[in-house]
Amino acid sequence: MPTLLDVAAPAKLNLFLHVTGRRSDGYHLLQSLFTFIDWQDTLHFDCRADGVISREDLQPSNALPADDLIVRAARRLQAATGCPLGVHIGLHKTIPMQAGLGGGSSDAASTLIALNRLWKLGLSRAQLSELGLSLGADVPFFIGGRSAWVEGVGDAITPLDVPPTTYLVVKPPAGLSTPEIFSHPSLKRDTARVTITGFVARAAQEARWTGSNDLQPVAEMLCADVRWGIAELAKRGLDGRMTGSGSAMFAPCTHDTPTNGWPDGWLARVCNNFNVHPLFGWC
Ligand code: C5P
């Protein structure tokens, strides 16, 4: 039976994130700039002839839910295509959960891309993205495979290269729930839309590709760790902000920026961004 080993699922940063409206179904309209960073999960896929989808946690201490997004992605692809094959998936997870780093969505995207290849299904990138959107708003970005300007509910994607940048990424012990942030009454939902050309012109002129995250004020209300982390980054002379719905934060920095001195339970890591997903050529 064929296998695919060491399949990468990189994390993402939202360099800015604006909430520009809300649809009648409750989903929010966003504008955001996404880029990949070199912090990744790794997946292994062993084809099964019996049609069963199974998943093994290669670090059992993570205690992932049995019905996580990877298993749901595989089942959804199987159902959509009528594929009789199954798969055993090994997951080596290093991206923290409830961080806004897109780990779960990235795992699901890499699963769809890898199984499309392993099961020889021949689905296009657009077809995989449509399936991905039904699993989570960030999944189509990972399937798109390029740093991107993302609008709508995560489905309107325009590739946009971001200059190579080094970031200090910190994740406090506390996580944040995406639905809780989006449903909070204090969330600002009417930020004026900006254009890509306007944003790029300003970013190039100021050499600053970051902007504000509208989810951060609510996250700071709900999570003392986020308040403290942003203040601590500022104390270190760094311009920090939250990624996605948190609780991880990041700040542009130099490659020799120290990662020590954070309290017990915090993760701190110097990462570099990149513009093309490792599996870009697979679909
Ligand atoms: O799609 P994802 O699973 O990341 O979204 C989790 C929840 O966050 C959704 O169920 C929804 O409540 C909220 N959300 C939203 N608008 C978005 C993305 C997510 O309201 N664009």
JSON list of C-alpha atoms in Angstrom, two decimals, residues 42-154:
[
{"chain": "A", "resi": 42, "resn": "THR", "atom": "CA", "xyz": [4.38, 16.76, 10.27]},
{"chain": "A", "resi": 43, "resn": "LEU", "atom": "CA", "xyz": [1.99, 14.09, 9.03]},
{"chain": "A", "resi": 44, "resn": "HIS", "atom": "CA", "xyz": [2.48, 10.55, 7.70]},
{"chain": "A", "resi": 45, "resn": "PHE", "atom": "CA", "xyz": [-0.13, 8.80, 5.55]},
{"chain": "A", "resi": 46, "resn": "ASP", "atom": "CA", "xyz": [-0.40, 5.00, 5.08]},
{"chain": "A", "resi": 47, "resn": "CYS", "atom": "CA", "xyz": [-3.07, 3.97, 2.61]},
{"chain": "A", "resi": 48, "resn": "ARG", "atom": "CA", "xyz": [-5.52, 1.34, 3.92]},
{"chain": "A", "resi": 49, "resn": "ALA", "atom": "CA", "xyz": [-7.45, -1.00, 1.60]},
{"chain": "A", "resi": 50, "resn": "ASP", "atom": "CA", "xyz": [-10.26, -1.48, 4.13]},
{"chain": "A", "resi": 51, "resn": "GLY", "atom": "CA", "xyz": [-11.65, 2.07, 3.85]},
{"chain": "A", "resi": 52, "resn": "VAL", "atom": "CA", "xyz": [-11.04, 2.84, 7.55]},
{"chain": "A", "resi": 53, "resn": "ILE", "atom": "CA", "xyz": [-9.71, 6.30, 8.57]},
{"chain": "A", "resi": 54, "resn": "SER", "atom": "CA", "xyz": [-7.50, 6.02, 11.65]},
{"chain": "A", "resi": 55, "resn": "ARG", "atom": "CA", "xyz": [-5.21, 8.52, 13.33]},
{"chain": "A", "resi": 56, "resn": "GLU", "atom": "CA", "xyz": [-2.23, 8.13, 15.63]},
{"chain": "A", "resi": 57, "resn": "ASP", "atom": "CA", "xyz": [-0.87, 10.85, 17.83]},
{"chain": "A", "resi": 58, "resn": "LEU", "atom": "CA", "xyz": [2.91, 10.51, 17.60]},
{"chain": "A", "resi": 59, "resn": "GLN", "atom": "CA", "xyz": [3.15, 12.48, 20.87]},
{"chain": "A", "resi": 60, "resn": "PRO", "atom": "CA", "xyz": [0.26, 11.04, 22.92]},
{"chain": "A", "resi": 61, "resn": "SER", "atom": "CA", "xyz": [0.74, 13.75, 25.56]},
{"chain": "A", "resi": 62, "resn": "ASN", "atom": "CA", "xyz": [-1.08, 16.17, 23.23]},
{"chain": "A", "resi": 63, "resn": "ALA", "atom": "CA", "xyz": [-4.43, 14.46, 23.90]},
{"chain": "A", "resi": 64, "resn": "LEU", "atom": "CA", "xyz": [-6.04, 15.57, 20.63]},
{"chain": "A", "resi": 65, "resn": "PRO", "atom": "CA", "xyz": [-9.76, 14.95, 20.29]},
{"chain": "A", "resi": 66, "resn": "ALA", "atom": "CA", "xyz": [-10.45, 11.66, 18.43]},
{"chain": "A", "resi": 67, "resn": "ASP", "atom": "CA", "xyz": [-12.72, 13.46, 15.95]},
{"chain": "A", "resi": 68, "resn": "ASP", "atom": "CA", "xyz": [-10.32, 16.28, 15.10]},
{"chain": "A", "resi": 69, "resn": "LEU", "atom": "CA", "xyz": [-10.15, 18.27, 11.88]},
{"chain": "A", "resi": 70, "resn": "ILE", "atom": "CA", "xyz": [-7.70, 15.82, 10.25]},
{"chain": "A", "resi": 71, "resn": "VAL", "atom": "CA", "xyz": [-10.10, 12.89, 10.59]},
{"chain": "A", "resi": 72, "resn": "ARG", "atom": "CA", "xyz": [-13.03, 15.06, 9.51]},
{"chain": "A", "resi": 73, "resn": "ALA", "atom": "CA", "xyz": [-11.06, 16.24, 6.45]},
{"chain": "A", "resi": 74, "resn": "ALA", "atom": "CA", "xyz": [-10.28, 12.65, 5.42]},
{"chain": "A", "resi": 75, "resn": "ARG", "atom": "CA", "xyz": [-13.89, 11.55, 5.93]},
{"chain": "A", "resi": 76, "resn": "ARG", "atom": "CA", "xyz": [-15.23, 14.52, 3.99]},
{"chain": "A", "resi": 77, "resn": "LEU", "atom": "CA", "xyz": [-12.91, 13.79, 1.04]},
{"chain": "A", "resi": 78, "resn": "GLN", "atom": "CA", "xyz": [-13.89, 10.11, 1.10]},
{"chain": "A", "resi": 79, "resn": "ALA", "atom": "CA", "xyz": [-17.60, 10.99, 1.13]},
{"chain": "A", "resi": 80, "resn": "ALA", "atom": "CA", "xyz": [-17.28, 13.64, -1.60]},
{"chain": "A", "resi": 81, "resn": "THR", "atom": "CA", "xyz": [-15.47, 11.32, -4.00]},
{"chain": "A", "resi": 82, "resn": "GLY", "atom": "CA", "xyz": [-16.84, 7.89, -3.05]},
{"chain": "A", "resi": 83, "resn": "CYS", "atom": "CA", "xyz": [-13.26, 6.69, -2.62]},
{"chain": "A", "resi": 84, "resn": "PRO", "atom": "CA", "xyz": [-13.24, 3.12, -1.19]},
{"chain": "A", "resi": 85, "resn": "LEU", "atom": "CA", "xyz": [-9.71, 3.48, 0.25]},
{"chain": "A", "resi": 86, "resn": "GLY", "atom": "CA", "xyz": [-8.89, 4.43, 3.83]},
{"chain": "A", "resi": 87, "resn": "VAL", "atom": "CA", "xyz": [-5.79, 5.81, 5.53]},
{"chain": "A", "resi": 88, "resn": "HIS", "atom": "CA", "xyz": [-3.82, 5.64, 8.75]},
{"chain": "A", "resi": 89, "resn": "ILE", "atom": "CA", "xyz": [-2.53, 9.12, 9.62]},
{"chain": "A", "resi": 90, "resn": "GLY", "atom": "CA", "xyz": [0.37, 9.74, 12.01]},
{"chain": "A", "resi": 91, "resn": "LEU", "atom": "CA", "xyz": [0.54, 13.28, 13.38]},
{"chain": "A", "resi": 92, "resn": "HIS", "atom": "CA", "xyz": [3.59, 14.90, 14.94]},
{"chain": "A", "resi": 93, "resn": "LYS", "atom": "CA", "xyz": [2.14, 18.08, 16.41]},
{"chain": "A", "resi": 94, "resn": "THR", "atom": "CA", "xyz": [4.38, 20.99, 17.38]},
{"chain": "A", "resi": 95, "resn": "ILE", "atom": "CA", "xyz": [2.12, 23.99, 16.58]},
{"chain": "A", "resi": 96, "resn": "PRO", "atom": "CA", "xyz": [0.22, 24.92, 19.76]},
{"chain": "A", "resi": 97, "resn": "MET", "atom": "CA", "xyz": [-3.57, 24.72, 19.73]},
{"chain": "A", "resi": 98, "resn": "GLN", "atom": "CA", "xyz": [-5.92, 27.67, 20.45]},
{"chain": "A", "resi": 99, "resn": "ALA", "atom": "CA", "xyz": [-3.11, 29.95, 19.33]},
{"chain": "A", "resi": 100, "resn": "GLY", "atom": "CA", "xyz": [-4.34, 31.62, 16.14]},
{"chain": "A", "resi": 101, "resn": "LEU", "atom": "CA", "xyz": [-1.43, 30.01, 14.30]},
{"chain": "A", "resi": 102, "resn": "GLY", "atom": "CA", "xyz": [-3.75, 27.90, 12.14]},
{"chain": "A", "resi": 103, "resn": "GLY", "atom": "CA", "xyz": [-2.31, 24.54, 13.16]},
{"chain": "A", "resi": 104, "resn": "GLY", "atom": "CA", "xyz": [-5.57, 22.59, 13.00]},
{"chain": "A", "resi": 105, "resn": "SER", "atom": "CA", "xyz": [-6.57, 24.19, 9.68]},
{"chain": "A", "resi": 106, "resn": "SER", "atom": "CA", "xyz": [-3.10, 23.57, 8.24]},
{"chain": "A", "resi": 107, "resn": "ASP", "atom": "CA", "xyz": [-3.21, 19.89, 9.28]},
{"chain": "A", "resi": 108, "resn": "ALA", "atom": "CA", "xyz": [-6.63, 19.57, 7.60]},
{"chain": "A", "resi": 109, "resn": "ALA", "atom": "CA", "xyz": [-5.39, 21.29, 4.41]},
{"chain": "A", "resi": 110, "resn": "SER", "atom": "CA", "xyz": [-2.28, 19.09, 4.19]},
{"chain": "A", "resi": 111, "resn": "THR", "atom": "CA", "xyz": [-4.50, 16.04, 4.77]},
{"chain": "A", "resi": 112, "resn": "LEU", "atom": "CA", "xyz": [-6.80, 16.99, 1.85]},
{"chain": "A", "resi": 113, "resn": "ILE", "atom": "CA", "xyz": [-3.83, 17.69, -0.44]},
{"chain": "A", "resi": 114, "resn": "ALA", "atom": "CA", "xyz": [-1.97, 14.50, 0.56]},
{"chain": "A", "resi": 115, "resn": "LEU", "atom": "CA", "xyz": [-5.00, 12.21, 0.29]},
{"chain": "A", "resi": 116, "resn": "ASN", "atom": "CA", "xyz": [-5.91, 13.66, -3.10]},
{"chain": "A", "resi": 117, "resn": "ARG", "atom": "CA", "xyz": [-2.47, 12.41, -4.18]},
{"chain": "A", "resi": 118, "resn": "LEU", "atom": "CA", "xyz": [-2.38, 9.14, -2.20]},
{"chain": "A", "resi": 119, "resn": "TRP", "atom": "CA", "xyz": [-5.86, 8.09, -3.37]},
{"chain": "A", "resi": 120, "resn": "LYS", "atom": "CA", "xyz": [-5.22, 9.42, -6.91]},
{"chain": "A", "resi": 121, "resn": "LEU", "atom": "CA", "xyz": [-8.46, 11.44, -6.91]},
{"chain": "A", "resi": 122, "resn": "GLY", "atom": "CA", "xyz": [-7.40, 14.22, -9.27]},
{"chain": "A", "resi": 123, "resn": "LEU", "atom": "CA", "xyz": [-9.39, 16.99, -7.54]},
{"chain": "A", "resi": 124, "resn": "SER", "atom": "CA", "xyz": [-8.37, 20.54, -8.49]},
{"chain": "A", "resi": 125, "resn": "ARG", "atom": "CA", "xyz": [-7.10, 23.14, -6.02]},
{"chain": "A", "resi": 126, "resn": "ALA", "atom": "CA", "xyz": [-10.49, 24.90, -6.29]},
{"chain": "A", "resi": 127, "resn": "GLN", "atom": "CA", "xyz": [-12.39, 21.69, -5.46]},
{"chain": "A", "resi": 128, "resn": "LEU", "atom": "CA", "xyz": [-10.13, 20.97, -2.48]},
{"chain": "A", "resi": 129, "resn": "SER", "atom": "CA", "xyz": [-10.55, 24.57, -1.27]},
{"chain": "A", "resi": 130, "resn": "GLU", "atom": "CA", "xyz": [-14.34, 24.29, -1.41]},
{"chain": "A", "resi": 131, "resn": "LEU", "atom": "CA", "xyz": [-14.21, 21.12, 0.69]},
{"chain": "A", "resi": 132, "resn": "GLY", "atom": "CA", "xyz": [-11.72, 22.84, 3.00]},
{"chain": "A", "resi": 133, "resn": "LEU", "atom": "CA", "xyz": [-13.98, 25.85, 3.60]},
{"chain": "A", "resi": 134, "resn": "SER", "atom": "CA", "xyz": [-16.64, 23.52, 4.98]},
{"chain": "A", "resi": 135, "resn": "LEU", "atom": "CA", "xyz": [-14.09, 22.44, 7.61]},
{"chain": "A", "resi": 136, "resn": "GLY", "atom": "CA", "xyz": [-12.85, 25.87, 8.66]},
{"chain": "A", "resi": 137, "resn": "ALA", "atom": "CA", "xyz": [-12.42, 29.43, 7.42]},
{"chain": "A", "resi": 138, "resn": "ASP", "atom": "CA", "xyz": [-8.59, 29.25, 7.31]},
{"chain": "A", "resi": 139, "resn": "VAL", "atom": "CA", "xyz": [-8.34, 25.96, 5.41]},
{"chain": "A", "resi": 140, "resn": "PRO", "atom": "CA", "xyz": [-8.68, 27.47, 1.86]},
{"chain": "A", "resi": 141, "resn": "PHE", "atom": "CA", "xyz": [-5.69, 29.75, 2.52]},
{"chain": "A", "resi": 142, "resn": "PHE", "atom": "CA", "xyz": [-3.45, 26.75, 3.24]},
{"chain": "A", "resi": 143, "resn": "ILE", "atom": "CA", "xyz": [-4.74, 24.92, 0.16]},
{"chain": "A", "resi": 144, "resn": "GLY", "atom": "CA", "xyz": [-4.13, 28.07, -1.92]},
{"chain": "A", "resi": 145, "resn": "GLY", "atom": "CA", "xyz": [-0.50, 27.63, -0.92]},
{"chain": "A", "resi": 146, "resn": "ARG", "atom": "CA", "xyz": [0.72, 31.24, -1.24]},
{"chain": "A", "resi": 147, "resn": "SER", "atom": "CA", "xyz": [1.02, 34.15, 1.20]},
{"chain": "A", "resi": 148, "resn": "ALA", "atom": "CA", "xyz": [-2.21, 35.95, 0.54]},
{"chain": "A", "resi": 149, "resn": "TRP", "atom": "CA", "xyz": [-4.60, 38.82, 0.99]},
{"chain": "A", "resi": 150, "resn": "VAL", "atom": "CA", "xyz": [-7.72, 37.10, 2.31]},
{"chain": "A", "resi": 151, "resn": "GLU", "atom": "CA", "xyz": [-11.24, 38.52, 2.32]},
{"chain": "A", "resi": 152, "resn": "GLY", "atom": "CA", "xyz": [-14.85, 37.38, 2.69]},
{"chain": "A", "resi": 153, "resn": "VAL", "atom": "CA", "xyz": [-15.09, 34.66, 5.35]},
{"chain": "A", "resi": 154, "resn": "GLY", "atom": "CA", "xyz": [-11.69, 33.34, 4.28]}
]
